[in-house]
mmCIF file of C-alpha atoms and ligand atoms in Angstrom:
data_model
loop_
_atom_site.group_PDB
_atom_site.id
_atom_site.type_symbol
_atom_site.label_atom_id
_atom_site.label_comp_id
_atom_site.label_asym_id
_atom_site.label_seq_id
_atom_site.Cartn_x
_atom_site.Cartn_y
_atom_site.Cartn_z
ATOM 1 C CA MET K 1 3.863 33.092 -10.906
ATOM 2 C CA LYS K 2 0.898 30.952 -11.807
ATOM 3 C CA THR K 3 1.505 27.197 -11.867
ATOM 4 C CA LEU K 4 -0.346 25.149 -14.404
ATOM 5 C CA VAL K 5 -2.421 22.365 -12.933
ATOM 6 C CA PRO K 6 -2.800 19.362 -15.234
ATOM 7 C CA ASP K 7 -6.324 18.252 -16.015
ATOM 8 C CA CYS K 8 -7.770 15.191 -14.373
ATOM 9 C CA ALA K 9 -7.137 12.718 -17.214
ATOM 10 C CA ALA K 10 -3.539 13.925 -17.678
ATOM 11 C CA LEU K 11 -2.835 13.449 -13.985
ATOM 12 C CA GLN K 12 -4.410 10.010 -14.027
ATOM 13 C CA ALA K 13 -2.096 9.122 -16.923
ATOM 14 C CA HIS K 14 0.871 10.326 -14.867
ATOM 15 C CA PHE K 15 -0.068 8.067 -11.997
ATOM 16 C CA ALA K 16 -0.660 5.149 -14.358
ATOM 17 C CA LEU K 17 2.859 5.563 -15.719
ATOM 18 C CA LEU K 18 4.374 5.731 -12.238
ATOM 19 C CA ARG K 19 2.430 2.622 -11.350
ATOM 20 C CA SER K 20 3.900 0.671 -14.255
ATOM 21 C CA GLU K 21 7.397 2.014 -13.594
ATOM 22 C CA LEU K 22 7.243 0.771 -9.999
ATOM 23 C CA ALA K 23 5.832 -2.579 -11.095
ATOM 24 C CA SER K 24 8.624 -3.073 -13.624
ATOM 25 C CA GLY K 25 11.232 -3.561 -10.890
ATOM 26 C CA LEU K 26 9.220 -4.925 -8.011
ATOM 27 C CA ILE K 27 8.041 -8.515 -8.225
ATOM 28 C CA GLU K 28 4.488 -9.391 -7.139
ATOM 29 C CA ARG K 29 3.947 -6.062 -5.468
ATOM 30 C CA ASP K 30 1.098 -4.738 -7.645
ATOM 31 C CA GLU K 31 -1.341 -4.484 -4.778
ATOM 32 C CA GLU K 32 1.166 -2.745 -2.522
ATOM 33 C CA ILE K 33 2.083 -0.311 -5.306
ATOM 34 C CA ASP K 34 -1.583 0.568 -5.733
ATOM 35 C CA LEU K 35 -1.858 1.049 -2.001
ATOM 36 C CA CYS K 36 1.149 3.372 -1.900
ATOM 37 C CA LEU K 37 -0.218 5.484 -4.720
ATOM 38 C CA THR K 38 -3.671 5.554 -3.142
ATOM 39 C CA ALA K 39 -2.099 6.759 0.113
ATOM 40 C CA LEU K 40 -0.240 9.439 -1.812
ATOM 41 C CA ILE K 41 -3.384 10.645 -3.583
ATOM 42 C CA ALA K 42 -5.569 10.590 -0.463
ATOM 43 C CA GLN K 43 -2.718 11.831 1.772
ATOM 44 C CA GLU K 44 -3.467 9.127 4.316
ATOM 45 C CA HIS K 45 -0.681 7.349 6.173
ATOM 46 C CA LEU K 46 0.284 3.810 5.166
ATOM 47 C CA LEU K 47 1.842 0.921 7.063
ATOM 48 C CA LEU K 48 3.382 -2.211 5.491
ATOM 49 C CA VAL K 49 4.155 -5.251 7.605
ATOM 50 C CA SER K 50 6.145 -8.355 6.633
ATOM 51 C CA PRO K 51 9.118 -10.495 7.565
ATOM 52 C CA PRO K 52 12.425 -8.835 6.616
ATOM 53 C CA GLY K 53 13.425 -8.834 2.965
ATOM 54 C CA CYS K 54 10.006 -8.526 1.287
ATOM 55 C CA ALA K 55 10.881 -5.246 -0.470
ATOM 56 C CA LYS K 56 9.034 -2.899 1.905
ATOM 57 C CA SER K 57 11.943 -0.458 2.000
ATOM 58 C CA LEU K 58 12.599 -0.792 -1.714
ATOM 59 C CA LEU K 59 8.974 0.046 -2.509
ATOM 60 C CA LEU K 60 8.588 2.914 -0.048
ATOM 61 C CA ASP K 61 11.934 4.464 -1.018
ATOM 62 C CA SER K 62 11.027 4.204 -4.691
ATOM 63 C CA LEU K 63 7.654 5.828 -4.036
ATOM 64 C CA LEU K 64 9.230 8.812 -2.318
ATOM 65 C CA LYS K 65 11.680 9.214 -5.201
ATOM 66 C CA ALA K 66 8.756 10.245 -7.375
ATOM 67 C CA THR K 67 7.616 13.071 -5.124
ATOM 68 C CA GLY K 68 9.096 16.513 -4.719
ATOM 69 C CA GLY K 69 9.174 18.305 -1.386
ATOM 70 C CA SER K 70 11.303 17.640 1.688
ATOM 71 C CA LYS K 71 11.691 14.115 2.949
ATOM 72 C CA PHE K 72 12.660 12.522 6.210
ATOM 73 C CA SER K 73 13.488 8.875 6.683
ATOM 74 C CA ILE K 74 14.683 7.006 9.730
ATOM 75 C CA LEU K 75 15.116 3.466 11.010
ATOM 76 C CA LEU K 76 13.759 3.530 14.541
ATOM 77 C CA THR K 77 15.168 1.416 17.355
ATOM 78 C CA LYS K 78 14.378 1.437 21.021
ATOM 79 C CA PHE K 79 17.530 3.516 21.456
ATOM 80 C CA THR K 80 16.521 6.242 18.992
ATOM 81 C CA VAL K 81 16.291 9.544 20.881
ATOM 82 C CA PRO K 82 13.738 12.320 20.188
ATOM 83 C CA GLU K 83 16.556 14.573 18.870
ATOM 84 C CA GLU K 84 17.097 12.239 15.923
ATOM 85 C CA VAL K 85 13.460 12.509 14.900
ATOM 86 C CA PHE K 86 12.402 16.003 15.920
ATOM 87 C CA GLY K 87 15.747 17.845 15.993
ATOM 88 C CA PRO K 88 18.313 18.824 18.645
ATOM 89 C CA ILE K 89 17.600 21.273 21.448
ATOM 90 C CA SER K 90 18.943 24.746 20.736
ATOM 91 C CA ILE K 91 21.910 25.597 22.997
ATOM 92 C CA GLN K 92 21.415 29.271 22.265
ATOM 93 C CA GLY K 93 17.815 28.881 23.399
ATOM 94 C CA LEU K 94 18.880 27.185 26.633
ATOM 95 C CA LYS K 95 21.274 30.085 27.356
ATOM 96 C CA GLU K 96 18.276 32.333 27.098
ATOM 97 C CA ASP K 97 16.196 30.035 29.296
ATOM 98 C CA ARG K 98 14.157 28.778 26.378
ATOM 99 C CA PHE K 99 13.578 25.145 25.431
ATOM 100 C CA GLN K 100 13.491 24.998 21.686
ATOM 101 C CA ARG K 101 14.209 22.389 19.049
ATOM 102 C CA ILE K 102 16.064 23.039 15.806
ATOM 103 C CA THR K 103 13.891 21.122 13.397
ATOM 104 C CA ASN K 104 15.824 21.662 10.133
ATOM 105 C CA GLY K 105 15.848 18.478 8.084
ATOM 106 C CA LYS K 106 13.845 16.543 10.682
ATOM 107 C CA LEU K 107 10.319 15.152 10.780
ATOM 108 C CA PRO K 108 8.570 18.420 11.793
ATOM 109 C CA GLU K 109 9.738 20.008 8.522
ATOM 110 C CA ALA K 110 9.120 17.079 6.206
ATOM 111 C CA ASP K 111 6.455 16.866 3.519
ATOM 112 C CA PHE K 112 6.990 13.104 3.304
ATOM 113 C CA ALA K 113 8.261 10.711 5.935
ATOM 114 C CA PHE K 114 9.357 7.086 5.932
ATOM 115 C CA LEU K 115 9.504 5.525 9.403
ATOM 116 C CA ASP K 116 11.101 2.111 9.282
ATOM 117 C CA GLU K 117 10.430 -0.233 12.223
ATOM 118 C CA VAL K 118 7.939 2.311 13.474
ATOM 119 C CA PHE K 119 6.747 0.303 16.494
ATOM 120 C CA LYS K 120 10.254 0.225 17.944
ATOM 121 C CA ALA K 121 9.921 3.917 18.850
ATOM 122 C CA SER K 122 10.311 4.637 22.553
ATOM 123 C CA SER K 123 7.505 6.293 24.470
ATOM 124 C CA ALA K 124 9.547 9.514 24.556
ATOM 125 C CA ILE K 125 9.007 9.672 20.803
ATOM 126 C CA LEU K 126 5.540 8.157 20.499
ATOM 127 C CA ASN K 127 3.450 10.995 21.916
ATOM 128 C CA THR K 128 4.980 13.681 19.737
ATOM 129 C CA LEU K 129 4.835 11.354 16.745
ATOM 130 C CA LEU K 130 1.134 10.767 17.315
ATOM 131 C CA LYS K 131 0.429 14.479 17.276
ATOM 132 C CA ILE K 132 2.394 14.970 14.079
ATOM 133 C CA LEU K 133 0.675 12.091 12.310
ATOM 134 C CA ASN K 134 -2.802 12.758 13.564
ATOM 135 C CA GLU K 135 -3.192 16.470 13.985
ATOM 136 C CA ARG K 136 -0.239 17.454 11.828
ATOM 137 C CA THR K 137 0.945 19.793 14.564
ATOM 138 C CA PHE K 138 4.197 20.044 16.521
ATOM 139 C CA ASP K 139 5.321 21.892 19.620
ATOM 140 C CA ALA K 140 8.924 22.925 18.991
ATOM 141 C CA GLY K 141 9.085 24.563 22.379
ATOM 142 C CA GLU K 142 7.881 28.045 21.623
ATOM 143 C CA GLY K 143 4.839 27.210 23.666
ATOM 144 C CA SER K 144 2.448 27.254 20.772
ATOM 145 C CA LEU K 145 1.638 24.406 18.446
ATOM 146 C CA ARG K 146 2.690 24.887 14.884
ATOM 147 C CA LYS K 147 1.359 23.226 11.743
ATOM 148 C CA VAL K 148 3.703 20.743 10.088
ATOM 149 C CA PRO K 149 3.815 20.340 6.281
ATOM 150 C CA LEU K 150 3.533 16.525 6.463
ATOM 151 C CA LYS K 151 1.411 15.145 3.649
ATOM 152 C CA LEU K 152 2.152 11.479 3.923
ATOM 153 C CA CYS K 153 3.897 9.167 6.320
ATOM 154 C CA VAL K 154 4.717 5.682 5.138
ATOM 155 C CA ALA K 155 5.945 3.158 7.645
ATOM 156 C CA ALA K 156 7.215 -0.389 7.738
ATOM 157 C CA SER K 157 7.444 -2.989 10.450
ATOM 158 C CA ASN K 158 8.514 -6.601 10.679
ATOM 159 C CA GLU K 159 5.548 -7.420 12.883
ATOM 160 C CA TRP K 160 2.165 -6.161 13.971
ATOM 161 C CA PRO K 161 2.123 -4.554 17.400
ATOM 162 C CA ALA K 162 1.342 -7.143 20.093
ATOM 163 C CA PRO K 163 -2.349 -7.263 21.076
ATOM 164 C CA GLU K 164 -1.477 -6.374 24.667
ATOM 165 C CA SER K 165 0.837 -3.527 23.634
ATOM 166 C CA ALA K 166 0.757 -0.179 25.384
ATOM 167 C CA GLN K 167 -2.044 2.242 24.617
ATOM 168 C CA GLU K 168 0.316 4.648 22.839
ATOM 169 C CA LEU K 169 1.395 1.937 20.437
ATOM 170 C CA ALA K 170 -2.204 0.985 19.726
ATOM 171 C CA ALA K 171 -2.968 4.652 19.076
ATOM 172 C CA LEU K 172 -0.026 4.906 16.697
ATOM 173 C CA PHE K 173 -1.197 1.772 14.896
ATOM 174 C CA ASP K 174 -4.618 3.339 14.431
ATOM 175 C CA ARG K 175 -3.067 6.445 12.818
ATOM 176 C CA PHE K 176 -2.275 4.412 9.717
ATOM 177 C CA THR K 177 -5.418 4.460 7.640
ATOM 178 C CA LEU K 178 -4.031 1.901 5.192
ATOM 179 C CA ARG K 179 -2.380 -1.221 6.550
ATOM 180 C CA LYS K 180 -1.255 -4.313 4.736
ATOM 181 C CA SER K 181 0.873 -7.365 5.277
ATOM 182 C CA LEU K 182 3.169 -8.548 2.474
ATOM 183 C CA SER K 183 3.977 -12.142 1.631
ATOM 184 C CA PRO K 184 7.206 -13.389 0.157
ATOM 185 C CA ILE K 185 7.179 -13.989 -3.609
ATOM 186 C CA ARG K 186 4.776 -16.824 -4.461
ATOM 187 C CA SER K 187 5.202 -17.695 -8.110
ATOM 188 C CA GLN K 188 7.953 -19.710 -9.718
ATOM 189 C CA ALA K 189 8.393 -17.066 -12.398
ATOM 190 C CA GLY K 190 8.658 -14.366 -9.738
ATOM 191 C CA ARG K 191 11.322 -16.302 -7.909
ATOM 192 C CA LYS K 192 13.320 -16.677 -11.110
ATOM 193 C CA LYS K 193 13.171 -12.913 -11.619
ATOM 194 C CA LEU K 194 14.286 -12.344 -8.039
ATOM 195 C CA LEU K 195 17.246 -14.661 -8.434
ATOM 196 C CA TRP K 196 18.441 -13.766 -11.886
ATOM 197 C CA ASN K 197 17.588 -10.096 -12.392
ATOM 198 C CA ARG K 198 20.567 -8.146 -11.169
ATOM 199 C CA GLU K 199 18.604 -5.018 -10.434
ATOM 200 C CA HIS K 200 15.238 -4.776 -8.690
ATOM 201 C CA THR K 201 15.225 -1.047 -8.049
ATOM 202 C CA PRO K 202 12.485 0.452 -10.227
ATOM 203 C CA LYS K 203 13.537 3.203 -12.626
ATOM 204 C CA VAL K 204 11.252 6.085 -11.836
ATOM 205 C CA SER K 205 11.029 8.895 -14.379
ATOM 206 C CA VAL K 206 7.719 10.357 -13.195
ATOM 207 C CA HIS K 207 8.073 13.355 -10.959
ATOM 208 C CA LEU K 208 5.018 14.561 -9.070
ATOM 209 C CA LYS K 209 5.133 18.218 -8.070
ATOM 210 C CA PRO K 210 3.348 19.404 -4.920
ATOM 211 C CA THR K 211 0.756 21.107 -7.150
ATOM 212 C CA ASP K 212 0.154 17.797 -8.981
ATOM 213 C CA LEU K 213 -0.439 16.002 -5.710
ATOM 214 C CA GLU K 214 -2.771 18.671 -4.426
ATOM 215 C CA ALA K 215 -4.723 18.552 -7.690
ATOM 216 C CA ALA K 216 -4.888 14.745 -7.584
ATOM 217 C CA ARG K 217 -6.233 14.870 -4.045
ATOM 218 C CA ARG K 218 -8.890 17.366 -5.058
ATOM 219 C CA TYR K 219 -9.932 15.517 -8.209
ATOM 220 C CA ALA K 220 -10.198 12.301 -6.233
ATOM 221 C CA ARG K 221 -12.317 13.913 -3.524
ATOM 222 C CA GLU K 222 -14.692 15.162 -6.205
ATOM 223 C CA LEU K 223 -15.217 11.768 -7.858
ATOM 224 C CA PRO K 224 -18.885 10.828 -7.566
ATOM 225 C CA TRP K 225 -20.053 7.462 -6.259
ATOM 226 C CA SER K 226 -22.257 5.217 -8.388
ATOM 227 C CA VAL K 227 -25.404 4.116 -6.574
ATOM 228 C CA SER K 228 -24.279 0.486 -6.720
ATOM 229 C CA ALA K 229 -20.947 1.369 -5.073
ATOM 230 C CA GLN K 230 -22.733 3.264 -2.295
ATOM 231 C CA GLU K 231 -25.037 0.319 -1.703
ATOM 232 C CA ALA K 232 -22.117 -2.095 -1.757
ATOM 233 C CA LEU K 233 -20.208 -0.130 0.892
ATOM 234 C CA GLU K 234 -23.256 0.017 3.146
ATOM 235 C CA THR K 235 -23.870 -3.724 2.730
ATOM 236 C CA ILE K 236 -20.210 -4.483 3.422
ATOM 237 C CA LEU K 237 -20.356 -2.560 6.701
ATOM 238 C CA LYS K 238 -23.569 -4.323 7.735
ATOM 239 C CA ASP K 239 -22.161 -7.754 6.921
ATOM 240 C CA LEU K 240 -18.928 -6.997 8.746
ATOM 241 C CA ALA K 241 -20.898 -5.983 11.825
ATOM 242 C CA LYS K 242 -22.675 -9.373 11.678
ATOM 243 C CA GLU K 243 -19.250 -11.011 11.754
ATOM 244 C CA GLY K 244 -18.352 -8.925 14.797
ATOM 245 C CA ILE K 245 -16.074 -6.550 12.891
ATOM 246 C CA GLN K 246 -16.936 -2.932 13.565
ATOM 247 C CA PRO K 247 -14.221 -0.513 12.588
ATOM 248 C CA GLY K 248 -14.636 2.890 14.253
ATOM 249 C CA ASP K 249 -16.672 5.654 12.636
ATOM 250 C CA ARG K 250 -13.532 7.579 11.682
ATOM 251 C CA ARG K 251 -12.156 4.552 9.850
ATOM 252 C CA GLN K 252 -15.483 3.960 8.083
ATOM 253 C CA PHE K 253 -15.558 7.557 6.894
ATOM 254 C CA LYS K 254 -11.926 7.410 5.783
ATOM 255 C CA ALA K 255 -12.779 4.388 3.628
ATOM 256 C CA VAL K 256 -14.888 6.725 1.457
ATOM 257 C CA GLY K 257 -11.941 8.990 0.600
ATOM 258 C CA ILE K 258 -9.629 6.027 0.129
ATOM 259 C CA ALA K 259 -12.004 4.372 -2.354
ATOM 260 C CA GLN K 260 -12.200 7.658 -4.272
ATOM 261 C CA ALA K 261 -8.403 7.893 -4.410
ATOM 262 C CA TYR K 262 -8.196 4.287 -5.586
ATOM 263 C CA ALA K 263 -10.819 4.906 -8.278
ATOM 264 C CA PHE K 264 -8.890 7.997 -9.410
ATOM 265 C CA LEU K 265 -5.711 5.929 -9.587
ATOM 266 C CA HIS K 266 -7.504 3.447 -11.818
ATOM 267 C CA GLY K 267 -8.529 6.174 -14.238
ATOM 268 C CA ALA K 268 -12.207 5.963 -13.298
ATOM 269 C CA GLU K 269 -14.735 8.761 -13.592
ATOM 270 C CA GLN K 270 -16.776 7.529 -10.669
ATOM 271 C CA VAL K 271 -16.401 5.080 -7.809
ATOM 272 C CA GLU K 272 -17.681 1.628 -8.749
ATOM 273 C CA PRO K 273 -18.134 -1.426 -6.490
ATOM 274 C CA GLU K 274 -14.875 -2.932 -7.786
ATOM 275 C CA HIS K 275 -12.936 -0.007 -6.269
ATOM 276 C CA LEU K 276 -14.018 -1.124 -2.801
ATOM 277 C CA GLU K 277 -11.234 -3.716 -3.021
ATOM 278 C CA VAL K 278 -8.984 -1.191 -1.320
ATOM 279 C CA ALA K 279 -11.273 -0.938 1.712
ATOM 280 C CA ALA K 280 -9.992 -4.374 2.744
ATOM 281 C CA HIS K 281 -6.938 -2.517 4.037
ATOM 282 C CA VAL K 282 -8.946 0.059 5.972
ATOM 283 C CA LEU K 283 -11.989 -1.549 7.580
ATOM 284 C CA TRP K 284 -10.527 -3.554 10.449
ATOM 285 C CA ASP K 285 -8.870 -3.053 13.809
ATOM 286 C CA ASP K 286 -7.345 -6.381 14.794
ATOM 287 C CA PRO K 287 -4.648 -7.668 12.418
ATOM 288 C CA ARG K 288 -4.877 -11.265 13.582
ATOM 289 C CA GLU K 289 -8.014 -12.567 11.816
ATOM 290 C CA GLN K 290 -9.979 -9.616 10.612
ATOM 291 C CA PRO K 291 -8.111 -8.704 7.390
ATOM 292 C CA GLN K 292 -8.921 -12.057 5.732
ATOM 293 C CA LYS K 293 -12.559 -11.924 6.840
ATOM 294 C CA VAL K 294 -12.949 -8.361 5.584
ATOM 295 C CA ALA K 295 -11.395 -9.334 2.255
ATOM 296 C CA GLN K 296 -13.857 -12.232 1.929
ATOM 297 C CA VAL K 297 -16.866 -10.044 2.667
ATOM 298 C CA ILE K 298 -15.737 -7.395 0.181
ATOM 299 C CA ALA K 299 -14.979 -10.016 -2.468
ATOM 300 C CA ARG K 300 -18.457 -11.485 -2.015
ATOM 301 C CA ILE K 301 -20.323 -8.191 -2.161
ATOM 302 C CA ALA K 302 -18.304 -5.999 -4.504
ATOM 303 C CA ASN K 303 -16.625 -8.766 -6.530
ATOM 304 C CA PRO K 304 -13.562 -6.667 -7.410
ATOM 305 C CA ILE K 305 -11.409 -7.778 -10.301
ATOM 306 C CA GLY K 306 -8.197 -7.482 -8.283
ATOM 307 C CA MET K 307 -9.438 -9.960 -5.723
ATOM 308 C CA ARG K 308 -10.559 -12.403 -8.447
ATOM 309 C CA LEU K 309 -7.098 -12.101 -10.030
ATOM 310 C CA ASN K 310 -5.370 -12.937 -6.759
ATOM 311 C CA GLN K 311 -7.567 -15.944 -6.277
ATOM 312 C CA LEU K 312 -6.957 -17.236 -9.824
ATOM 313 C CA LEU K 313 -3.201 -16.657 -9.526
ATOM 314 C CA LEU K 314 -3.155 -18.648 -6.333
ATOM 315 C CA GLU K 315 -4.875 -21.496 -8.177
ATOM 316 C CA VAL K 316 -2.275 -21.277 -10.968
ATOM 317 C CA GLU K 317 0.564 -21.605 -8.471
ATOM 318 C CA GLN K 318 -1.160 -24.537 -6.770
ATOM 319 C CA VAL K 319 -1.559 -26.320 -10.117
ATOM 320 C CA LEU K 320 2.076 -25.662 -11.101
ATOM 321 C CA SER K 321 3.588 -26.747 -7.823
ATOM 322 C CA SER K 322 1.575 -29.967 -7.634
ATOM 323 C CA THR K 323 2.233 -31.130 -11.213
ATOM 324 C CA ASP K 324 4.962 -33.584 -12.151
ATOM 325 C CA VAL K 325 5.749 -32.751 -15.796
ATOM 326 C CA ARG K 326 7.223 -36.206 -16.371
ATOM 327 C CA LYS K 327 3.766 -37.735 -15.957
ATOM 328 C CA LEU K 328 1.726 -37.111 -19.069
ATOM 329 C CA PRO K 329 -1.776 -37.460 -17.555
ATOM 330 C CA GLU K 330 -0.853 -35.004 -14.784
ATOM 331 C CA THR K 331 0.470 -32.490 -17.286
ATOM 332 C CA ALA K 332 -2.626 -32.835 -19.418
ATOM 333 C CA LYS K 333 -4.834 -32.220 -16.398
ATOM 334 C CA ALA K 334 -2.763 -29.204 -15.358
ATOM 335 C CA ALA K 335 -2.863 -27.777 -18.884
ATOM 336 C CA ALA K 336 -6.636 -28.155 -18.971
ATOM 337 C CA LYS K 337 -6.905 -26.387 -15.623
ATOM 338 C CA LEU K 338 -4.700 -23.496 -16.775
ATOM 339 C CA GLY K 339 -6.773 -23.231 -19.952
ATOM 340 C CA GLU K 340 -9.896 -22.980 -17.834
ATOM 341 C CA ILE K 341 -8.321 -20.257 -15.686
ATOM 342 C CA ASP K 342 -7.336 -18.368 -18.833
ATOM 343 C CA LYS K 343 -10.944 -18.558 -19.992
ATOM 344 C CA GLN K 344 -12.144 -17.147 -16.670
ATOM 345 C CA LEU K 345 -9.615 -14.343 -17.019
ATOM 346 C CA SER K 346 -10.883 -13.569 -20.516
ATOM 347 C CA GLU K 347 -14.332 -12.985 -19.051
ATOM 348 C CA LEU K 348 -13.098 -10.251 -16.690
ATOM 349 C CA LYS K 349 -13.291 -6.603 -17.707
ATOM 350 C CA SER K 350 -9.933 -5.943 -19.296
ATOM 351 C CA ASN K 351 -7.312 -3.751 -17.636
ATOM 352 C CA ASP K 352 -3.512 -3.832 -17.629
ATOM 353 C CA ARG K 353 -3.395 -6.153 -14.647
ATOM 354 C CA VAL K 354 -5.822 -8.598 -16.249
ATOM 355 C CA THR K 355 -3.727 -8.525 -19.423
ATOM 356 C CA ARG K 356 -0.502 -9.115 -17.530
ATOM 357 C CA THR K 357 -2.065 -11.975 -15.597
ATOM 358 C CA ARG K 358 -3.382 -13.556 -18.812
ATOM 359 C CA ASN K 359 0.035 -13.291 -20.438
ATOM 360 C CA TYR K 360 1.545 -14.898 -17.384
ATOM 361 C CA VAL K 361 -0.902 -17.799 -17.383
ATOM 362 C CA ARG K 362 -0.370 -18.407 -21.111
ATOM 363 C CA GLU K 363 3.391 -18.357 -20.682
ATOM 364 C CA GLN K 364 3.093 -20.922 -17.882
ATOM 365 C CA LEU K 365 0.907 -23.059 -20.106
ATOM 366 C CA ARG K 366 3.481 -22.858 -22.916
ATOM 367 C CA GLN K 367 6.310 -23.822 -20.563
ATOM 368 C CA LEU K 368 4.296 -26.666 -19.107
ATOM 369 C CA LYS K 369 3.788 -28.130 -22.571
ATOM 370 C CA LEU K 370 7.452 -27.673 -23.473
ATOM 371 C CA ALA K 371 8.628 -29.332 -20.265
ATOM 372 C CA SER K 372 6.356 -32.302 -20.795
ATOM 373 C CA LEU K 373 7.584 -32.695 -24.403
ATOM 374 C CA GLU K 374 11.171 -32.668 -23.192
ATOM 375 C CA ALA K 375 10.339 -35.272 -20.585
ATOM 376 C CA ILE K 376 9.029 -37.715 -23.172
HETATM 377 N N1 ADP C 401 9.172 -8.632 -4.358
HETATM 378 C C1 ADP C 401 10.401 -8.206 -4.644
HETATM 379 N N2 ADP C 401 10.663 -7.551 -5.793
HETATM 380 C C2 ADP C 401 11.908 -7.119 -6.072
HETATM 381 N N3 ADP C 401 12.957 -7.281 -5.249
HETATM 382 C C3 ADP C 401 12.771 -7.912 -4.090
HETATM 383 C C4 ADP C 401 11.497 -8.410 -3.732
HETATM 384 N N4 ADP C 401 11.605 -8.992 -2.519
HETATM 385 C C5 ADP C 401 12.873 -8.861 -2.141
HETATM 386 N N5 ADP C 401 13.588 -8.216 -3.077
HETATM 387 C C6 ADP C 401 15.037 -7.927 -3.011
HETATM 388 O O1 ADP C 401 15.412 -7.980 -1.653
HETATM 389 C C7 ADP C 401 15.944 -6.741 -1.217
HETATM 390 C C8 ADP C 401 15.556 -6.479 0.229
HETATM 391 O O2 ADP C 401 14.344 -5.835 0.330
HETATM 392 P P1 ADP C 401 14.027 -4.703 1.402
HETATM 393 O O3 ADP C 401 13.288 -3.627 0.704
HETATM 394 O O4 ADP C 401 15.218 -4.292 2.148
HETATM 395 O O5 ADP C 401 13.065 -5.537 2.349
HETATM 396 P P2 ADP C 401 12.374 -5.137 3.711
HETATM 397 O O6 ADP C 401 12.403 -3.645 3.827
HETATM 398 O O7 ADP C 401 10.969 -5.693 3.553
HETATM 399 O O8 ADP C 401 13.107 -5.839 4.788
HETATM 400 C C9 ADP C 401 15.433 -5.736 -2.207
HETATM 401 O O9 ADP C 401 16.265 -4.624 -2.305
HETATM 402 C C10 ADP C 401 15.400 -6.549 -3.502
HETATM 403 O O10 ADP C 401 16.692 -6.632 -4.083
HETATM 404 MG MG1 MG C 402 13.367 -2.554 5.331
#
């Protein structure tokens, strides 16, 4: 039977819908949603790190709800044994002097995996895990390596691995092409939603078939690069090197495919400098200081809209939290500042995130005025 593969624009529309469905439940997780979908399109593993309770599990679970195929999820602890991840050892096999694992329903048979608290894995698990993630192969005991179907592994952790951690852990950390830390909800409006919305679980109606995902990966890989985007990436790498940040060659090359996937996700026909925003989550090795520096360099050279939005939103929150609405001059100053931010937003190339941010800023402005009227 021949399966119909949707054309590029139709698939992009599918992803755009999934993106908005995820964003409708999750508060202030737009960037992370984009990262998840980019990982899914590029089929590159993703790691999210934050203190507990920042919706890592909610996001990653919701993402995997939209995909077909077999799934495997586990919360790792230092007591988790290899059998729980790779499958139990066959008793029948042992009777016949063979060491063989029964992998039904376990990681070696999964198309998609979610490893929660991934760095808690014991060293008995780490080596095999590395092979599965990196080479996508597994030795079930028959003596020969077999290919695993794994397309994407998403993982979460409450902390980055310690700088002095064992080599295996560092190797595992490096297997995640995309890595991001999450912050708790920042805005007042977001906090209100968190407190008073009963349900945060996104309602996902989009279902991506394996053929859709394969097509998306191919379309993304075929997206051309504009000359300015190529130049921007090269300049970014040079400037990072000057700052002492030199991600390995493999990571640099992976950034190319990731930017293509991100551009595809944003409905683009070619990679533009603004799509290099996503490389901020690829082009570093040390999580302690490098991510911020990389983000600054990329923002300076490629000037992506997403990064400008984050910066402006941060300013909005600073204005709101430092304004006493009972004091008229303060409110007037804050309103002027928000108006100015809205003007800056209006000058950005419009997309759904810009529109949402503008609506948010205007709503804050309206509420600010109302509150100050009430205070009089
Ligand atoms: N940004 C957010 N958006 C929506 N819900 C959130 C958010 N942050 C926390 N929550 C709520 O807190 C719960 C705990 O999140 P969870 O996914 O278990 O966090 P984590 O895996 O990061 O520890 C979620 O199920 C949700 O109800
Ligand atoms: Mg969790």
